[in-house]
mmCIF file of N, CA, C and O in Angstrom:
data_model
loop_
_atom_site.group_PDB
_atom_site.id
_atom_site.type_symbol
_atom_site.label_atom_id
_atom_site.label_comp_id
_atom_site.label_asym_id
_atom_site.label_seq_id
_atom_site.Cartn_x
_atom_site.Cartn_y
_atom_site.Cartn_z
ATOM 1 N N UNK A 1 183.837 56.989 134.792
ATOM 2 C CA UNK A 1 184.635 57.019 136.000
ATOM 3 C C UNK A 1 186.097 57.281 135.616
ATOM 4 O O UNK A 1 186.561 57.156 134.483
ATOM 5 N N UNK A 2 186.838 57.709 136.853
ATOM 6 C CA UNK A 2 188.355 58.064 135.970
ATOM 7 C C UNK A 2 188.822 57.865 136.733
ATOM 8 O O UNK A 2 188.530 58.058 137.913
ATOM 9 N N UNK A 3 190.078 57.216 136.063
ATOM 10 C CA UNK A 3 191.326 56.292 136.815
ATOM 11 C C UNK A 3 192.480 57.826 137.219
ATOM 12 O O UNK A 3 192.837 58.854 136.644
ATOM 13 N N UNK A 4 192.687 57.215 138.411
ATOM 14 C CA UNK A 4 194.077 58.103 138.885
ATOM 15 C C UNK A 4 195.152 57.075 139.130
ATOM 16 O O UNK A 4 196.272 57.575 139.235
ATOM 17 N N UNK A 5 195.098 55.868 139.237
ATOM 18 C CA UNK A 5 196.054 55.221 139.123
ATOM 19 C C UNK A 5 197.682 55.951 138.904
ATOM 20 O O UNK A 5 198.643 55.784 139.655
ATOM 21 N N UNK A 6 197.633 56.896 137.484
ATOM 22 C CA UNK A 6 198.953 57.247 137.795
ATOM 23 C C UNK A 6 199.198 58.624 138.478
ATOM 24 O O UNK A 6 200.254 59.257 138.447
ATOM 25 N N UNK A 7 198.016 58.987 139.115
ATOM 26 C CA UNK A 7 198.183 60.341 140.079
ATOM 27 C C UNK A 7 198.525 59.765 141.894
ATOM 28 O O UNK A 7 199.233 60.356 142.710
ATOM 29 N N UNK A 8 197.842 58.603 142.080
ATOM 30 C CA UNK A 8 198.545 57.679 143.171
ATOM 31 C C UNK A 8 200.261 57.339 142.520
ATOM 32 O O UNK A 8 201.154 57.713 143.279
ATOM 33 N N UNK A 9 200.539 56.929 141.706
ATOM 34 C CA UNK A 9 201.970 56.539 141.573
ATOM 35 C C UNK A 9 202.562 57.988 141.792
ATOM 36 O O UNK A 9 203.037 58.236 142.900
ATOM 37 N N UNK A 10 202.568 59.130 140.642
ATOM 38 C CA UNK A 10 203.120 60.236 140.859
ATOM 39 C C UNK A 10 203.078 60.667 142.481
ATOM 40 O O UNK A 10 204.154 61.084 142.911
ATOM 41 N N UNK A 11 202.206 60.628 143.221
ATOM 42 C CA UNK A 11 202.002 61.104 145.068
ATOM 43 C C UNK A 11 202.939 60.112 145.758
ATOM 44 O O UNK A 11 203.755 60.577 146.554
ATOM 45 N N UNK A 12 202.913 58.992 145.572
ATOM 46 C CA UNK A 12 203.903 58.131 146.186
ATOM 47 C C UNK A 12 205.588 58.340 145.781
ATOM 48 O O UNK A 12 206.528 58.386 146.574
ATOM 49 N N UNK A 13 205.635 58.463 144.058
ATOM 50 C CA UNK A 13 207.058 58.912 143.820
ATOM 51 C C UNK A 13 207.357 60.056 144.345
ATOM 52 O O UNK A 13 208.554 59.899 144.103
ATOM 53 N N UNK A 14 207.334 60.953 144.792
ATOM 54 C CA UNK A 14 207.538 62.355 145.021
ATOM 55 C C UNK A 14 207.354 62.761 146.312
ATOM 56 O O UNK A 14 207.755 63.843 146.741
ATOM 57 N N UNK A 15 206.619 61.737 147.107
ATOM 58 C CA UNK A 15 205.991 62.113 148.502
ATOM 59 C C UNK A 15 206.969 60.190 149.401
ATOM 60 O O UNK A 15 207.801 60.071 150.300
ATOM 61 N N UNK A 16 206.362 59.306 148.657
ATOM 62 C CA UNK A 16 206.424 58.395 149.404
ATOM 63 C C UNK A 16 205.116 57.667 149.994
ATOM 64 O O UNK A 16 204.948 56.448 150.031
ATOM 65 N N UNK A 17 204.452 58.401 150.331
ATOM 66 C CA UNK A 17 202.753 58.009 150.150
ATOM 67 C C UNK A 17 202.079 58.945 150.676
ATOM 68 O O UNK A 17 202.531 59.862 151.361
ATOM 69 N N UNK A 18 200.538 58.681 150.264
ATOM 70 C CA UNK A 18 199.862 59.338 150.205
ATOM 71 C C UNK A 18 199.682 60.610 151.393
ATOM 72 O O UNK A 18 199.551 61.831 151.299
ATOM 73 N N UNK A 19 199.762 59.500 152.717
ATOM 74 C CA UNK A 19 199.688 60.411 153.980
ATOM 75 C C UNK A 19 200.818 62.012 153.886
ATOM 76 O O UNK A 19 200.547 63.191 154.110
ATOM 77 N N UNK A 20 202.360 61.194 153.372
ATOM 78 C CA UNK A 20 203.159 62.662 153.247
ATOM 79 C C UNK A 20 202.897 63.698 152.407
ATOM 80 O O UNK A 20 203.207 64.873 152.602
ATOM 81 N N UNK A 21 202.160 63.121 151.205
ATOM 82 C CA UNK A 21 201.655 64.360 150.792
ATOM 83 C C UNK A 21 200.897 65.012 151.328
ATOM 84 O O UNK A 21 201.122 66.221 151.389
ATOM 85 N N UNK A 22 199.983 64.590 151.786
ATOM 86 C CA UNK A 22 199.010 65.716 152.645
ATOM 87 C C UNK A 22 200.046 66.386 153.811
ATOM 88 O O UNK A 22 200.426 67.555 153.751
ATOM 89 N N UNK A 23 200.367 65.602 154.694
ATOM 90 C CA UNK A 23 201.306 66.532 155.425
ATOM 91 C C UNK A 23 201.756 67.204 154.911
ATOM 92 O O UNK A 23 201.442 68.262 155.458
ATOM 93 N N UNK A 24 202.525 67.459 153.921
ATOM 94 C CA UNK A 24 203.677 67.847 153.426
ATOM 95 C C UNK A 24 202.958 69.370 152.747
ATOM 96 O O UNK A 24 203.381 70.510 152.938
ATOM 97 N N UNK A 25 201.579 68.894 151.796
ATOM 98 C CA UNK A 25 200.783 70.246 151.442
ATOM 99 C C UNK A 25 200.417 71.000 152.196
ATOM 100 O O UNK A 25 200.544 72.224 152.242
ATOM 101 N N UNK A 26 199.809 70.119 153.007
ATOM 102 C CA UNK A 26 198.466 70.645 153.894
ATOM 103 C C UNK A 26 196.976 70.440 152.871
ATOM 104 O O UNK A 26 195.993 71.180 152.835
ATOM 105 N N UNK A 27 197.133 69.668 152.400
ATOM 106 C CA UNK A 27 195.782 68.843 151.584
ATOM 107 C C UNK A 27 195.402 67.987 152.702
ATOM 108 O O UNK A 27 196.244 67.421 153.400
ATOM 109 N N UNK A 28 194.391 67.906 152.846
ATOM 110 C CA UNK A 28 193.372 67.193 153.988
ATOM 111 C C UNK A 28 193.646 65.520 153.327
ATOM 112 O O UNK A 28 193.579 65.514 152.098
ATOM 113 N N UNK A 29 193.834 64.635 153.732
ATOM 114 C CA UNK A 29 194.291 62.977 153.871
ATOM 115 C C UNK A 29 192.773 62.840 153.409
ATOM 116 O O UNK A 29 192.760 61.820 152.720
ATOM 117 N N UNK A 30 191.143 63.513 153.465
ATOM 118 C CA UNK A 30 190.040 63.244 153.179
ATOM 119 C C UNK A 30 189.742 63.727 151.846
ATOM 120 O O UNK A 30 188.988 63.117 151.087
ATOM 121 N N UNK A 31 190.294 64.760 151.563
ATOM 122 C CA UNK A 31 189.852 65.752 150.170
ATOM 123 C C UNK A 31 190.751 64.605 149.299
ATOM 124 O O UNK A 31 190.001 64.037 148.505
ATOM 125 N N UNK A 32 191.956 64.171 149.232
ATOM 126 C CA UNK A 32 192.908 63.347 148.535
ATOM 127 C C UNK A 32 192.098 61.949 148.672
ATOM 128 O O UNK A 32 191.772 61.597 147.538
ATOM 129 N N UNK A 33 191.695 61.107 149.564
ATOM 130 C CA UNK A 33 191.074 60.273 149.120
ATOM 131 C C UNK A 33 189.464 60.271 148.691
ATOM 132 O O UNK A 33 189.066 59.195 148.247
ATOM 133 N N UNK A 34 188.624 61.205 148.762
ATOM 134 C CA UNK A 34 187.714 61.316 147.967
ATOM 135 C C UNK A 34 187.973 61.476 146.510
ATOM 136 O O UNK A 34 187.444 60.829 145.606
ATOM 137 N N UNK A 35 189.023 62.600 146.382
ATOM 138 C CA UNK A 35 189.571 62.237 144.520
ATOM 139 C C UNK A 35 189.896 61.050 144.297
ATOM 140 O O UNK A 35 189.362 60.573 143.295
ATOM 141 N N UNK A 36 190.460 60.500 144.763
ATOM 142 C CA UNK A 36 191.545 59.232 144.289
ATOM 143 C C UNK A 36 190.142 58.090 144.655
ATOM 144 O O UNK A 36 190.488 56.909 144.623
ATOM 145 N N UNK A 37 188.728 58.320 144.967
ATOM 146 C CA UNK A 37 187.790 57.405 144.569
ATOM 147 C C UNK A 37 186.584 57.715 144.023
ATOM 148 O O UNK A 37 185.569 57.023 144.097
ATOM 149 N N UNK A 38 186.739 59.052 143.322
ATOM 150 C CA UNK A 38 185.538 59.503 142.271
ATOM 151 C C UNK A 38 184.630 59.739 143.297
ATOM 152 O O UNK A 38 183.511 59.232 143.212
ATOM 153 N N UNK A 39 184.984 60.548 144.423
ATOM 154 C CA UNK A 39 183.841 61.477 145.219
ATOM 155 C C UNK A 39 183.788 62.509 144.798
ATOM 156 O O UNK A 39 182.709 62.900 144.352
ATOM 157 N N UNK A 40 184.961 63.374 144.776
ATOM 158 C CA UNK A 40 185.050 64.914 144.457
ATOM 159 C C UNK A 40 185.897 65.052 143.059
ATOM 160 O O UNK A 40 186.740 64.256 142.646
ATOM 161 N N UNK A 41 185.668 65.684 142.737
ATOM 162 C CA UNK A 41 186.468 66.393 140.892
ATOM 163 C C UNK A 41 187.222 67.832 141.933
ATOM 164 O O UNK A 41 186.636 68.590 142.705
ATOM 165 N N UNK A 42 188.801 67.778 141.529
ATOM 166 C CA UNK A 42 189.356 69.037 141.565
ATOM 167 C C UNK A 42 188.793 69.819 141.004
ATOM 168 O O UNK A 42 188.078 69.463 140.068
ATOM 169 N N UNK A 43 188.915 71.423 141.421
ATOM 170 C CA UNK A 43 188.240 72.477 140.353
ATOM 171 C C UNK A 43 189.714 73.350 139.789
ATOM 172 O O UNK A 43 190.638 73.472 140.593
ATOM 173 N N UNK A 44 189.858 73.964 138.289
ATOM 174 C CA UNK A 44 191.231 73.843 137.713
ATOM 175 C C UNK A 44 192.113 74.355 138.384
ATOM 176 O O UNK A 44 193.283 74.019 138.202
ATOM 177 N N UNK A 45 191.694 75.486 139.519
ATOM 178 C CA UNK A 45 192.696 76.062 140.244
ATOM 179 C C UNK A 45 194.032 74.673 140.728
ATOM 180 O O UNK A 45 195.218 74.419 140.520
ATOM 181 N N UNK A 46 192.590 73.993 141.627
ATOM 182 C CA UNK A 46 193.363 72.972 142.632
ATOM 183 C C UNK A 46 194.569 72.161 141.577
ATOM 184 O O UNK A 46 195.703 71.964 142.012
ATOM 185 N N UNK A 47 194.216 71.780 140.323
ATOM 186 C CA UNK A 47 194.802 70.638 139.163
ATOM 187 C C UNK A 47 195.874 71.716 139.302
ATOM 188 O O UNK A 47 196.837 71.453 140.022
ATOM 189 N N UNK A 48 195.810 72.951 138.665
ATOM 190 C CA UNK A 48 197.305 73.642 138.761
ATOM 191 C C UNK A 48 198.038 74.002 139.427
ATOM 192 O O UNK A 48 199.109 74.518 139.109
ATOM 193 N N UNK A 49 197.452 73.729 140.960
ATOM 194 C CA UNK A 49 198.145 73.471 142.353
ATOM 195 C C UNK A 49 199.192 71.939 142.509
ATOM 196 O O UNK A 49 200.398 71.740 142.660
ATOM 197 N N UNK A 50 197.995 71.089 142.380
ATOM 198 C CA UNK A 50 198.786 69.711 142.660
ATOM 199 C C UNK A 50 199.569 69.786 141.140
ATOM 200 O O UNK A 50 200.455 68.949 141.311
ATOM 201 N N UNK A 51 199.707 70.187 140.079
ATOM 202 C CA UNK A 51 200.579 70.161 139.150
ATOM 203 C C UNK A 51 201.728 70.864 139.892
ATOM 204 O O UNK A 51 202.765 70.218 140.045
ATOM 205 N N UNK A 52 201.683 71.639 140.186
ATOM 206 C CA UNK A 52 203.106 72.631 140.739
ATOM 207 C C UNK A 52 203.761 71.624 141.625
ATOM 208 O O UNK A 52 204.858 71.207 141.253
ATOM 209 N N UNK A 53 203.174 71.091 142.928
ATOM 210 C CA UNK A 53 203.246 70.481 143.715
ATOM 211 C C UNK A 53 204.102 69.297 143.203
ATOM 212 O O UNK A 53 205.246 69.143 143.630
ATOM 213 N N UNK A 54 203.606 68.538 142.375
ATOM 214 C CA UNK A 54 203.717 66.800 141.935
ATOM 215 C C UNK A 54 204.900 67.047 140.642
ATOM 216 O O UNK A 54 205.699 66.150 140.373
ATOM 217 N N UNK A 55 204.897 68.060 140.072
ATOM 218 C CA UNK A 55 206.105 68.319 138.923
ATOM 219 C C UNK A 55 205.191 67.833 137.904
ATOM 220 O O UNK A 55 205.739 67.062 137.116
ATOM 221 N N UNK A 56 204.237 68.004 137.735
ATOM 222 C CA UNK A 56 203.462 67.549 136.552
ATOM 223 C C UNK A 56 202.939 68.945 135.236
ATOM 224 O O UNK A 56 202.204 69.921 135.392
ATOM 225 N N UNK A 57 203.651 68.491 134.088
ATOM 226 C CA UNK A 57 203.988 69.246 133.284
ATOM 227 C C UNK A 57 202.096 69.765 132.423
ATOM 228 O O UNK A 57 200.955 69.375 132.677
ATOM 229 N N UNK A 58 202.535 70.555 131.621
ATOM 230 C CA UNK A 58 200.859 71.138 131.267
ATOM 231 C C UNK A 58 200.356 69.965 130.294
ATOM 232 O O UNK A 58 199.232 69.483 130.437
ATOM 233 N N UNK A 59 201.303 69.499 129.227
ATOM 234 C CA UNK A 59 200.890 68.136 128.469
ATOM 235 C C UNK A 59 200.090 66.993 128.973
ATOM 236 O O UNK A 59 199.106 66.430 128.493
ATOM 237 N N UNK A 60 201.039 66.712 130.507
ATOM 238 C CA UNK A 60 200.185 65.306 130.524
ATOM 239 C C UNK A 60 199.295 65.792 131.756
ATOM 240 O O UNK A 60 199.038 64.763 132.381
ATOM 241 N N UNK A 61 198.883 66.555 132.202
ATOM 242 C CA UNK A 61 197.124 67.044 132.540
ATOM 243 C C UNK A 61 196.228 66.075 132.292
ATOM 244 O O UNK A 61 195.643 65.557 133.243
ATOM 245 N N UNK A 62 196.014 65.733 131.185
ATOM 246 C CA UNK A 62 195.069 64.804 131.017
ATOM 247 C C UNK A 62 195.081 63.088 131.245
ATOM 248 O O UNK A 62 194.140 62.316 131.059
ATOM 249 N N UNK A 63 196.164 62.843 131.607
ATOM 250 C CA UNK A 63 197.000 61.465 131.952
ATOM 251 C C UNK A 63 197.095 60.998 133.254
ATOM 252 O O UNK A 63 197.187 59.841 133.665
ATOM 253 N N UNK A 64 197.049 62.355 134.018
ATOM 254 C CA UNK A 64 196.870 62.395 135.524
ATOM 255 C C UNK A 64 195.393 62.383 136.213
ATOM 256 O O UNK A 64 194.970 61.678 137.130
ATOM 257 N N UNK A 65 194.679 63.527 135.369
ATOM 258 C CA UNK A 65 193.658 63.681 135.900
ATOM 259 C C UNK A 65 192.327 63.717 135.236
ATOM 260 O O UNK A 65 191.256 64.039 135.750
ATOM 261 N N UNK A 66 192.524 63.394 134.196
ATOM 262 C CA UNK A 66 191.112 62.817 133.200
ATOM 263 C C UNK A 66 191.387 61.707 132.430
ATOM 264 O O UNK A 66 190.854 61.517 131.337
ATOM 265 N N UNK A 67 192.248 60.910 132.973
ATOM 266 C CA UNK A 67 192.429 59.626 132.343
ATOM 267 C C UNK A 67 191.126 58.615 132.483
ATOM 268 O O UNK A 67 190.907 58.616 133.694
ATOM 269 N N UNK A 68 190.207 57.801 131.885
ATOM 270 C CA UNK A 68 189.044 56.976 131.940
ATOM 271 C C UNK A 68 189.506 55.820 132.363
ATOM 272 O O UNK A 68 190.600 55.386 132.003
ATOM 273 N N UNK A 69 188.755 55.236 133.131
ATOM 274 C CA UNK A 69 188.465 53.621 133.342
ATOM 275 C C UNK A 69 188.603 52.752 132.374
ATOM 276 O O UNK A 69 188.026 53.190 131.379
ATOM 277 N N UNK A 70 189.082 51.742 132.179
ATOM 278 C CA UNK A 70 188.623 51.136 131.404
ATOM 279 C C UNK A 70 188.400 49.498 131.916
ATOM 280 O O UNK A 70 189.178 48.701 132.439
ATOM 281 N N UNK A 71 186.649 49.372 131.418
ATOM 282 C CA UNK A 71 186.251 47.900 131.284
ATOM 283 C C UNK A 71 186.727 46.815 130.935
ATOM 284 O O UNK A 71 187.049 46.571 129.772
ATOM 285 N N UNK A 72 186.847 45.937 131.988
ATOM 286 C CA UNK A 72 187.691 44.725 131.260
ATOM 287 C C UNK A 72 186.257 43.468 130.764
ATOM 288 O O UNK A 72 186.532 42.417 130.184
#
């Protein structure tokens, strides 16, 4: 399973929350919370969309959006 934890922080810093980002894209408030609970996987187009979008650099890609769960 994979944590977005800091792809919710990045949407809130930059947007304020979640809802303005979707307004603000035009990302559906449903497509954003199915990612943000391991319904749907972006496909790479979309990742280099919300990268443009969110200011998220090509390095941390994987910090945002393939970061793992981890078991406590």
């Amino acid at each position: 399973m994979l944590n977005y934890n800091n792809l919710r922080g990045r949407i809130v810093s930059k947007f304020g929350d979640q809802k303005n980002f979707c307004n603000s894209t035009g990302i559906s408030a449903s497509k954003v919370s199915k990612l943000l609970n391991n319904k749907i996987y972006l496909s790479q187009k979309e990742i280099c969309k919300w990268c443009e979008i969110l200011d998220i650099k090509l390095p941390e890609i994987p910090e945002y959006f393939f970061a793992t769960q981890v078991d406590k």
